[in-house]
């Protein structure tokens, strides 16, 4: 409830400021209509007003727009927006009037003599109705503001397609590189770990077969048994790093709990999700946590790790406004954060973190690493569930 009130208040304040800017835009629109063209002084003023509107929409309405638009589109936007700005002022005025009439019964006795209580009651009901409609009208006008701004100041459909194609080409190349690096890592783990243990196991069994001393042969067989157990444990570890079966069998929460249990450092896990995370996002989130925890254990010198996962609908993330072509009206995101109290100084361009950034970018997500010298280090991945590869549009 508090979030709804705060959001409405921000939108109302944004509309109030938009009413003031509409008053400044009205004379400009009139001059443009009279001249039939946009002289350089008028065009420059329109561009400045469009910049003001873009910042206002970003601050109060959560609409992120790129500043890379043509001057002609800025002129069109300013000329078309002023009626909407004045409408916002009218709606806010209705909010005040409705609030005044609906609460008149509380203060009316102090300013006038109330002779007909039924008339006051009817007036209060009418005020409540006006208040309700105008409160809803604030959301509606804010939505119209967003649509108009995206229509005239946002990138064109052709630009979106071109940027999307470029982004997909870059992310595909990055994914291929990440897969290649992962394949080499698995090969290295098998060669340097499991294979060496199997060679040692074979040597122990060969020595046991050639030994003529029964006690010595039994000792060698015992060593071979221990070596086979270590080889099997290491093979399971490699298989777990490739893909954890618990992710499919029990879900993301169980997989993250297993990461916390296997970690030699104390791990605090905070998992907040209203429903099960889609498979593609869950896989990316798991590997972000797993790789980040592995890096902490190997390099950070930390004493504790904190893992947070927050998956909620309507978080309002604008992950990649220049390339995002997801489902209209679906903006659920999954935010994963791994924090440690180590020495800091992590390099985001390192092999492990760069691979995670590529994996997150493949879903149009955002990956950041904050690691000042001396710590703490925070790895954050924000993954949009509304990406078409995750949640196809209906």
Short mmCIF file of C-alpha atoms in Angstrom, two decimals:
data_model
loop_
_atom_site.label_atom_id
_atom_site.label_comp_id
_atom_site.label_asym_id
_atom_site.label_seq_id
_atom_site.Cartn_x
_atom_site.Cartn_y
_atom_site.Cartn_z
CA UNK A 1 0.00 0.00 0.00
CA UNK A 2 2.81 2.37 0.86
CA UNK A 3 4.47 1.75 -2.53
CA UNK A 4 1.19 2.56 -4.30
CA UNK A 5 0.81 5.83 -2.41
CA UNK A 6 4.41 6.82 -3.06
CA UNK A 7 4.09 6.01 -6.76
CA UNK A 8 0.85 7.99 -7.06
CA UNK A 9 2.36 10.94 -5.23
CA UNK A 10 5.36 10.97 -7.56
CA UNK A 11 3.08 10.82 -10.59
CA UNK A 12 0.92 13.64 -9.22
CA UNK A 13 3.98 15.81 -8.60
CA UNK A 14 5.21 14.99 -12.10
CA UNK A 15 1.88 16.04 -13.59
CA UNK A 16 1.94 19.27 -11.59
CA UNK A 17 5.36 20.13 -12.99
CA UNK A 18 4.14 19.02 -16.42
CA UNK A 19 1.31 21.54 -16.17
CA UNK A 20 3.85 24.32 -15.60
CA UNK A 21 5.95 23.22 -18.56
CA UNK A 22 2.77 23.00 -20.70
CA UNK A 23 2.16 26.67 -20.00
CA UNK A 24 5.63 27.39 -21.41
CA UNK A 25 5.04 25.08 -24.37
CA UNK A 26 1.69 26.58 -25.39
CA UNK A 27 3.11 29.87 -26.79
CA UNK A 28 5.78 27.90 -28.62
CA UNK A 29 3.13 25.64 -30.18
CA UNK A 30 1.12 28.70 -31.24
CA UNK A 31 4.17 30.29 -32.87
CA UNK A 32 4.96 27.06 -34.68
CA UNK A 33 1.39 26.85 -35.95
CA UNK A 34 1.46 30.48 -37.16
CA UNK A 35 4.84 30.33 -38.86
CA UNK A 36 4.30 26.88 -40.35
CA UNK A 37 7.99 26.13 -39.79
CA UNK A 38 10.50 25.87 -37.00
CA UNK A 39 13.09 28.69 -37.09
CA UNK A 40 16.35 28.02 -35.34
CA UNK A 41 15.49 29.94 -32.10
CA UNK A 42 12.15 28.13 -31.77
CA UNK A 43 13.78 24.79 -32.57
CA UNK A 44 16.48 25.34 -29.95
CA UNK A 45 13.86 26.23 -27.34
CA UNK A 46 11.80 23.17 -28.26
CA UNK A 47 14.85 20.95 -27.85
CA UNK A 48 15.50 22.42 -24.40
CA UNK A 49 11.88 21.91 -23.36
CA UNK A 50 11.96 18.33 -24.66
CA UNK A 51 15.06 17.72 -22.53
CA UNK A 52 13.24 19.11 -19.49
CA UNK A 53 10.28 16.83 -20.19
CA UNK A 54 12.54 13.82 -20.64
CA UNK A 55 14.17 14.41 -17.25
CA UNK A 56 10.77 15.01 -15.62
CA UNK A 57 9.40 11.75 -17.02
CA UNK A 58 12.46 9.86 -15.86
CA UNK A 59 12.40 11.28 -12.34
CA UNK A 60 8.67 11.19 -11.55
CA UNK A 61 7.20 8.61 -13.94
CA UNK A 62 10.06 6.14 -14.27
CA UNK A 63 10.21 6.55 -18.07
CA UNK A 64 13.78 6.19 -19.32
CA UNK A 65 14.34 7.77 -22.73
CA UNK A 66 17.52 8.22 -24.67
CA UNK A 67 18.53 11.77 -25.50
CA UNK A 68 19.54 10.72 -29.04
CA UNK A 69 16.54 12.07 -30.97
CA UNK A 70 16.33 14.51 -33.85
CA UNK A 71 15.45 18.15 -33.33
CA UNK A 72 12.39 17.76 -35.57
CA UNK A 73 11.00 15.07 -33.29
CA UNK A 74 11.58 17.29 -30.25
CA UNK A 75 9.60 20.07 -31.96
CA UNK A 76 6.76 17.64 -32.73
CA UNK A 77 6.72 16.41 -29.15
CA UNK A 78 6.57 19.90 -27.61
CA UNK A 79 3.82 20.94 -30.03
CA UNK A 80 1.76 17.85 -29.24
CA UNK A 81 2.31 17.61 -25.46
CA UNK A 82 0.87 20.87 -24.15
CA UNK A 83 -2.83 19.71 -24.21
CA UNK A 84 -1.82 16.65 -22.22
CA UNK A 85 0.05 18.82 -19.73
CA UNK A 86 -2.97 21.06 -19.21
CA UNK A 87 -5.17 17.96 -18.87
CA UNK A 88 -2.92 16.81 -16.06
CA UNK A 89 -3.49 20.13 -14.30
CA UNK A 90 -7.25 19.77 -14.68
CA UNK A 91 -7.15 16.26 -13.23
CA UNK A 92 -5.11 17.44 -10.25
CA UNK A 93 -7.59 20.27 -9.73
CA UNK A 94 -10.38 17.70 -9.67
CA UNK A 95 -8.43 15.77 -7.03
CA UNK A 96 -8.33 18.86 -4.81
CA UNK A 97 -12.01 19.67 -5.40
CA UNK A 98 -13.06 16.10 -4.71
CA UNK A 99 -11.01 16.00 -1.54
CA UNK A 100 -12.52 19.30 -0.38
CA UNK A 101 -16.14 18.24 -0.98
CA UNK A 102 -15.71 14.72 0.41
CA UNK A 103 -14.30 16.07 3.69
CA UNK A 104 -16.63 19.09 3.95
CA UNK A 105 -18.62 17.37 6.68
CA UNK A 106 -15.50 17.43 8.89
CA UNK A 107 -14.81 21.16 8.73
CA UNK A 108 -17.97 22.73 7.25
CA UNK A 109 -19.52 23.38 10.66
CA UNK A 110 -16.59 25.66 11.50
CA UNK A 111 -17.09 28.00 8.53
CA UNK A 112 -20.85 27.96 7.96
CA UNK A 113 -24.14 26.91 9.48
CA UNK A 114 -25.19 23.47 8.26
CA UNK A 115 -28.98 23.38 8.02
CA UNK A 116 -29.49 20.45 5.65
CA UNK A 117 -27.32 17.52 6.70
CA UNK A 118 -28.63 15.34 3.86
CA UNK A 119 -27.35 17.86 1.31
CA UNK A 120 -23.94 17.80 2.96
CA UNK A 121 -23.97 13.99 2.85
CA UNK A 122 -24.87 13.96 -0.85
CA UNK A 123 -22.18 16.53 -1.51
CA UNK A 124 -19.66 14.35 0.32
CA UNK A 125 -20.63 11.31 -1.75
CA UNK A 126 -20.29 13.31 -4.96
CA UNK A 127 -16.91 14.54 -3.76
CA UNK A 128 -15.80 10.97 -3.03
CA UNK A 129 -16.81 9.92 -6.54
CA UNK A 130 -14.96 12.84 -8.09
CA UNK A 131 -11.93 12.09 -5.92
CA UNK A 132 -11.92 8.43 -6.95
CA UNK A 133 -12.22 9.23 -10.66
CA UNK A 134 -9.57 11.95 -10.57
CA UNK A 135 -7.14 9.74 -8.62
CA UNK A 136 -7.50 7.13 -11.35
CA UNK A 137 -7.17 9.93 -13.88
CA UNK A 138 -3.68 10.72 -12.58
CA UNK A 139 -2.53 7.21 -13.56
CA UNK A 140 -4.25 7.49 -16.92
CA UNK A 141 -2.67 10.86 -17.80
CA UNK A 142 0.73 9.59 -16.66
CA UNK A 143 0.32 6.57 -18.97
CA UNK A 144 -0.62 8.88 -21.86
CA UNK A 145 2.45 11.00 -21.13
CA UNK A 146 4.63 7.91 -21.36
CA UNK A 147 3.07 6.73 -24.62
CA UNK A 148 3.43 10.13 -26.26
CA UNK A 149 7.05 10.48 -25.16
CA UNK A 150 7.99 7.01 -26.36
CA UNK A 151 6.16 7.65 -29.61
CA UNK A 152 7.90 10.94 -30.45
CA UNK A 153 11.14 10.90 -28.45
CA UNK A 154 11.87 7.19 -28.37
CA UNK A 155 13.72 5.36 -31.14
CA UNK A 156 11.73 4.47 -34.24
CA UNK A 157 10.75 0.89 -34.92
CA UNK A 158 13.44 0.65 -37.59
CA UNK A 159 16.08 1.94 -35.16
CA UNK A 160 14.91 -0.55 -32.53
CA UNK A 161 15.20 -3.42 -34.99
CA UNK A 162 18.68 -2.37 -36.11
CA UNK A 163 19.91 -1.99 -32.54
CA UNK A 164 18.27 -5.25 -31.60
CA UNK A 165 20.01 -7.07 -34.44
CA UNK A 166 23.37 -5.55 -33.47
CA UNK A 167 22.82 -6.50 -29.84
CA UNK A 168 21.82 -10.06 -30.74
CA UNK A 169 24.87 -10.45 -32.97
CA UNK A 170 27.18 -9.23 -30.21
CA UNK A 171 25.51 -11.31 -27.50
CA UNK A 172 25.55 -14.43 -29.71
CA UNK A 173 29.27 -14.03 -30.32
CA UNK A 174 29.80 -13.52 -26.60
CA UNK A 175 27.77 -16.60 -25.74
CA UNK A 176 29.78 -18.67 -28.20
CA UNK A 177 33.01 -17.45 -26.61
CA UNK A 178 31.64 -18.20 -23.14
CA UNK A 179 30.60 -21.70 -24.18
CA UNK A 180 34.03 -22.28 -25.71
CA UNK A 181 35.73 -21.09 -22.52
CA UNK A 182 33.45 -23.30 -20.44
CA UNK A 183 34.29 -26.29 -22.61
CA UNK A 184 38.00 -25.66 -22.16
CA UNK A 185 37.52 -25.33 -18.41
CA UNK A 186 35.67 -28.64 -18.22
CA UNK A 187 38.38 -30.28 -20.31
CA UNK A 188 41.04 -28.84 -18.01
CA UNK A 189 39.20 -30.02 -14.90
CA UNK A 190 38.86 -33.51 -16.32
CA UNK A 191 42.48 -33.65 -17.48
CA UNK A 192 44.13 -32.15 -14.43
CA UNK A 193 41.79 -33.63 -11.84
CA UNK A 194 39.75 -36.71 -12.63
CA UNK A 195 42.15 -38.10 -15.22
CA UNK A 196 45.14 -37.84 -12.90
CA UNK A 197 43.26 -39.64 -10.15
CA UNK A 198 42.22 -42.39 -12.54
CA UNK A 199 45.86 -42.79 -13.63
CA UNK A 200 46.90 -43.03 -9.98
CA UNK A 201 44.09 -45.55 -9.38
CA UNK A 202 45.32 -47.69 -12.28
CA UNK A 203 48.89 -47.59 -11.00
CA UNK A 204 47.79 -48.65 -7.50
CA UNK A 205 45.74 -51.55 -8.88
CA UNK A 206 48.68 -52.62 -11.08
CA UNK A 207 51.07 -52.56 -8.13
CA UNK A 208 48.57 -54.54 -6.06
CA UNK A 209 48.29 -57.20 -8.78
CA UNK A 210 52.08 -57.53 -9.06
CA UNK A 211 52.71 -57.58 -5.32
CA UNK A 212 53.51 -60.97 -3.82
CA UNK A 213 53.01 -59.72 -0.26
CA UNK A 214 49.32 -60.11 0.72
CA UNK A 215 49.54 -57.37 3.36
CA UNK A 216 51.16 -54.99 0.88
CA UNK A 217 48.53 -55.86 -1.75
CA UNK A 218 45.73 -55.21 0.75
CA UNK A 219 47.27 -51.85 1.63
CA UNK A 220 47.52 -50.91 -2.05
CA UNK A 221 43.92 -51.97 -2.65
CA UNK A 222 42.83 -49.81 0.28
CA UNK A 223 44.69 -46.86 -1.24
CA UNK A 224 43.07 -47.63 -4.61
CA UNK A 225 39.65 -47.65 -2.98
CA UNK A 226 40.28 -44.25 -1.41
CA UNK A 227 41.57 -42.91 -4.73
CA UNK A 228 38.46 -44.16 -6.53
CA UNK A 229 36.29 -42.43 -3.94
CA UNK A 230 38.17 -39.15 -4.47
CA UNK A 231 37.92 -39.54 -8.26
CA UNK A 232 34.18 -40.14 -8.01
CA UNK A 233 33.73 -37.10 -5.74
CA UNK A 234 35.74 -34.91 -8.12
CA UNK A 235 33.79 -36.22 -11.11
CA UNK A 236 30.56 -35.33 -9.33
CA UNK A 237 31.97 -31.87 -8.61
CA UNK A 238 32.77 -31.34 -12.28
CA UNK A 239 29.30 -32.56 -13.30
CA UNK A 240 27.76 -30.24 -10.71
CA UNK A 241 29.63 -27.27 -12.14
CA UNK A 242 28.45 -28.16 -15.64
CA UNK A 243 24.77 -28.25 -14.62
CA UNK A 244 23.19 -29.08 -11.25
CA UNK A 245 20.38 -31.62 -11.50
CA UNK A 246 18.79 -30.17 -8.36
CA UNK A 247 17.91 -27.09 -10.40
CA UNK A 248 15.50 -29.16 -12.49
CA UNK A 249 14.38 -31.45 -9.69
CA UNK A 250 13.78 -28.99 -6.84
CA UNK A 251 14.02 -25.49 -8.31
CA UNK A 252 16.25 -22.46 -7.94
CA UNK A 253 15.90 -22.04 -4.18
CA UNK A 254 17.12 -25.59 -3.48
CA UNK A 255 20.00 -25.11 -5.93
CA UNK A 256 21.11 -21.89 -4.18
CA UNK A 257 20.79 -23.60 -0.81
CA UNK A 258 23.09 -26.36 -2.08
CA UNK A 259 25.63 -23.72 -3.15
CA UNK A 260 25.49 -22.24 0.36
CA UNK A 261 25.88 -25.67 1.98
CA UNK A 262 28.88 -26.61 -0.19
CA UNK A 263 30.67 -23.33 0.43
CA UNK A 264 33.42 -23.50 3.11
CA UNK A 265 32.55 -19.96 4.25
CA UNK A 266 29.42 -18.91 6.20
CA UNK A 267 26.71 -17.97 3.68
CA UNK A 268 23.50 -16.04 4.41
CA UNK A 269 20.83 -16.72 1.78
CA UNK A 270 17.82 -14.41 1.40
CA UNK A 271 15.38 -15.75 -1.20
CA UNK A 272 12.29 -13.73 -2.08
CA UNK A 273 10.11 -14.90 -4.98
CA UNK A 274 6.35 -14.89 -5.29
CA UNK A 275 6.40 -17.78 -7.80
CA UNK A 276 8.84 -20.15 -9.43
CA UNK A 277 11.45 -18.43 -11.59
CA UNK A 278 11.41 -19.43 -15.31
CA UNK A 279 14.03 -21.99 -16.26
CA UNK A 280 16.26 -19.75 -18.40
CA UNK A 281 16.40 -17.04 -15.75
CA UNK A 282 16.87 -19.59 -12.97
CA UNK A 283 19.83 -21.12 -14.82
CA UNK A 284 21.49 -17.75 -15.34
CA UNK A 285 20.84 -16.73 -11.71
CA UNK A 286 22.28 -20.00 -10.42
CA UNK A 287 25.51 -19.69 -12.40
CA UNK A 288 25.92 -16.06 -11.35
CA UNK A 289 25.72 -17.11 -7.70
CA UNK A 290 27.86 -20.23 -8.15
CA UNK A 291 30.66 -18.49 -10.04
CA UNK A 292 30.60 -15.45 -7.74
CA UNK A 293 30.83 -17.64 -4.62
CA UNK A 294 33.66 -19.67 -6.19
CA UNK A 295 35.58 -16.45 -6.93
CA UNK A 296 35.07 -15.25 -3.37
CA UNK A 297 36.40 -18.50 -1.90
CA UNK A 298 39.44 -18.54 -4.21
CA UNK A 299 40.49 -14.90 -4.35
CA UNK A 300 38.66 -12.54 -1.97
CA UNK A 301 39.97 -13.62 1.44
CA UNK A 302 36.47 -13.09 2.84
CA UNK A 303 35.00 -14.41 6.08
CA UNK A 304 31.32 -14.40 5.08
CA UNK A 305 29.08 -14.19 2.00
CA UNK A 306 25.56 -12.87 1.57
CA UNK A 307 23.31 -14.00 -1.30
CA UNK A 308 20.09 -12.15 -2.10
CA UNK A 309 17.52 -13.04 -4.75
CA UNK A 310 14.49 -10.83 -5.29
CA UNK A 311 11.91 -11.81 -7.92
CA UNK A 312 8.85 -9.58 -7.94
CA UNK A 313 6.41 -8.42 -10.63
CA UNK A 314 6.34 -4.81 -11.65
CA UNK A 315 9.79 -3.76 -10.43
CA UNK A 316 9.93 -1.29 -13.29
CA UNK A 317 13.38 -2.13 -14.60
CA UNK A 318 14.30 -0.55 -17.89
CA UNK A 319 17.15 -2.92 -18.66
CA UNK A 320 18.02 -2.00 -22.21
CA UNK A 321 15.61 0.69 -23.46
CA UNK A 322 17.37 0.82 -26.82
CA UNK A 323 16.97 -2.85 -27.63
CA UNK A 324 14.20 -4.18 -25.45
CA UNK A 325 11.29 -5.61 -27.44
CA UNK A 326 9.70 -7.70 -24.73
CA UNK A 327 6.05 -8.22 -23.83
CA UNK A 328 4.04 -5.07 -23.33
CA UNK A 329 2.95 -4.66 -19.72
CA UNK A 330 5.17 -7.42 -18.28
CA UNK A 331 8.16 -6.02 -16.43
CA UNK A 332 8.98 -8.65 -13.83
CA UNK A 333 12.67 -8.96 -13.02
CA UNK A 334 14.90 -11.23 -10.98
CA UNK A 335 17.68 -9.44 -9.09
CA UNK A 336 20.59 -11.50 -7.76
CA UNK A 337 23.19 -9.98 -5.46
CA UNK A 338 26.29 -11.65 -4.00
CA UNK A 339 28.19 -9.63 -1.40
CA UNK A 340 31.35 -10.54 0.51
CA UNK A 341 33.52 -8.77 3.10
CA UNK A 342 36.78 -9.59 1.34
CA UNK A 343 39.65 -7.42 0.18
CA UNK A 344 37.90 -6.15 -2.97
CA UNK A 345 39.64 -5.20 -6.18
CA UNK A 346 37.79 -7.76 -8.34
CA UNK A 347 38.36 -7.31 -12.08
CA UNK A 348 35.04 -7.33 -14.01
CA UNK A 349 36.92 -8.16 -17.19
CA UNK A 350 38.35 -11.36 -15.70
CA UNK A 351 37.46 -14.67 -17.30
CA UNK A 352 34.83 -15.79 -14.80
CA UNK A 353 33.05 -12.47 -14.33
CA UNK A 354 33.21 -11.65 -18.05
CA UNK A 355 31.56 -15.00 -18.80
CA UNK A 356 28.79 -14.21 -16.33
CA UNK A 357 28.28 -10.78 -17.90
CA UNK A 358 27.90 -12.46 -21.30
CA UNK A 359 25.42 -14.98 -19.94
CA UNK A 360 23.34 -12.17 -18.38
CA UNK A 361 23.55 -10.03 -21.54
CA UNK A 362 22.09 -12.91 -23.57
CA UNK A 363 18.82 -12.28 -21.68
CA UNK A 364 19.05 -8.49 -22.02
CA UNK A 365 19.99 -8.29 -18.37
CA UNK A 366 22.34 -5.99 -16.51
CA UNK A 367 25.49 -7.21 -14.77
CA UNK A 368 27.55 -4.97 -12.47
CA UNK A 369 30.52 -5.51 -10.19
CA UNK A 370 31.28 -3.03 -7.40
CA UNK A 371 34.60 -3.94 -5.80
CA UNK A 372 36.58 -1.01 -4.38
CA UNK A 373 40.02 -1.77 -2.90
CA UNK A 374 39.53 -2.97 0.63
CA UNK A 375 36.04 -4.26 -0.12
CA UNK A 376 33.29 -5.10 0.11
CA UNK A 377 32.59 -6.67 -3.27
CA UNK A 378 29.05 -6.77 -4.63
CA UNK A 379 28.11 -8.68 -7.78
CA UNK A 380 24.65 -7.84 -9.09
CA UNK A 381 22.70 -9.36 -11.97
CA UNK A 382 19.27 -8.07 -12.98
CA UNK A 383 17.42 -10.43 -15.33
CA UNK A 384 14.17 -9.49 -17.06
CA UNK A 385 11.55 -12.22 -17.06
CA UNK A 386 9.74 -10.40 -19.89
CA UNK A 387 12.52 -11.21 -22.39
CA UNK A 388 10.94 -13.03 -25.39
CA UNK A 389 13.32 -15.97 -24.98
CA UNK A 390 12.10 -16.43 -21.42
CA UNK A 391 8.42 -15.47 -21.51
CA UNK A 392 7.00 -15.41 -25.05
CA UNK A 393 4.33 -12.79 -25.66
CA UNK A 394 0.80 -14.13 -25.87
#
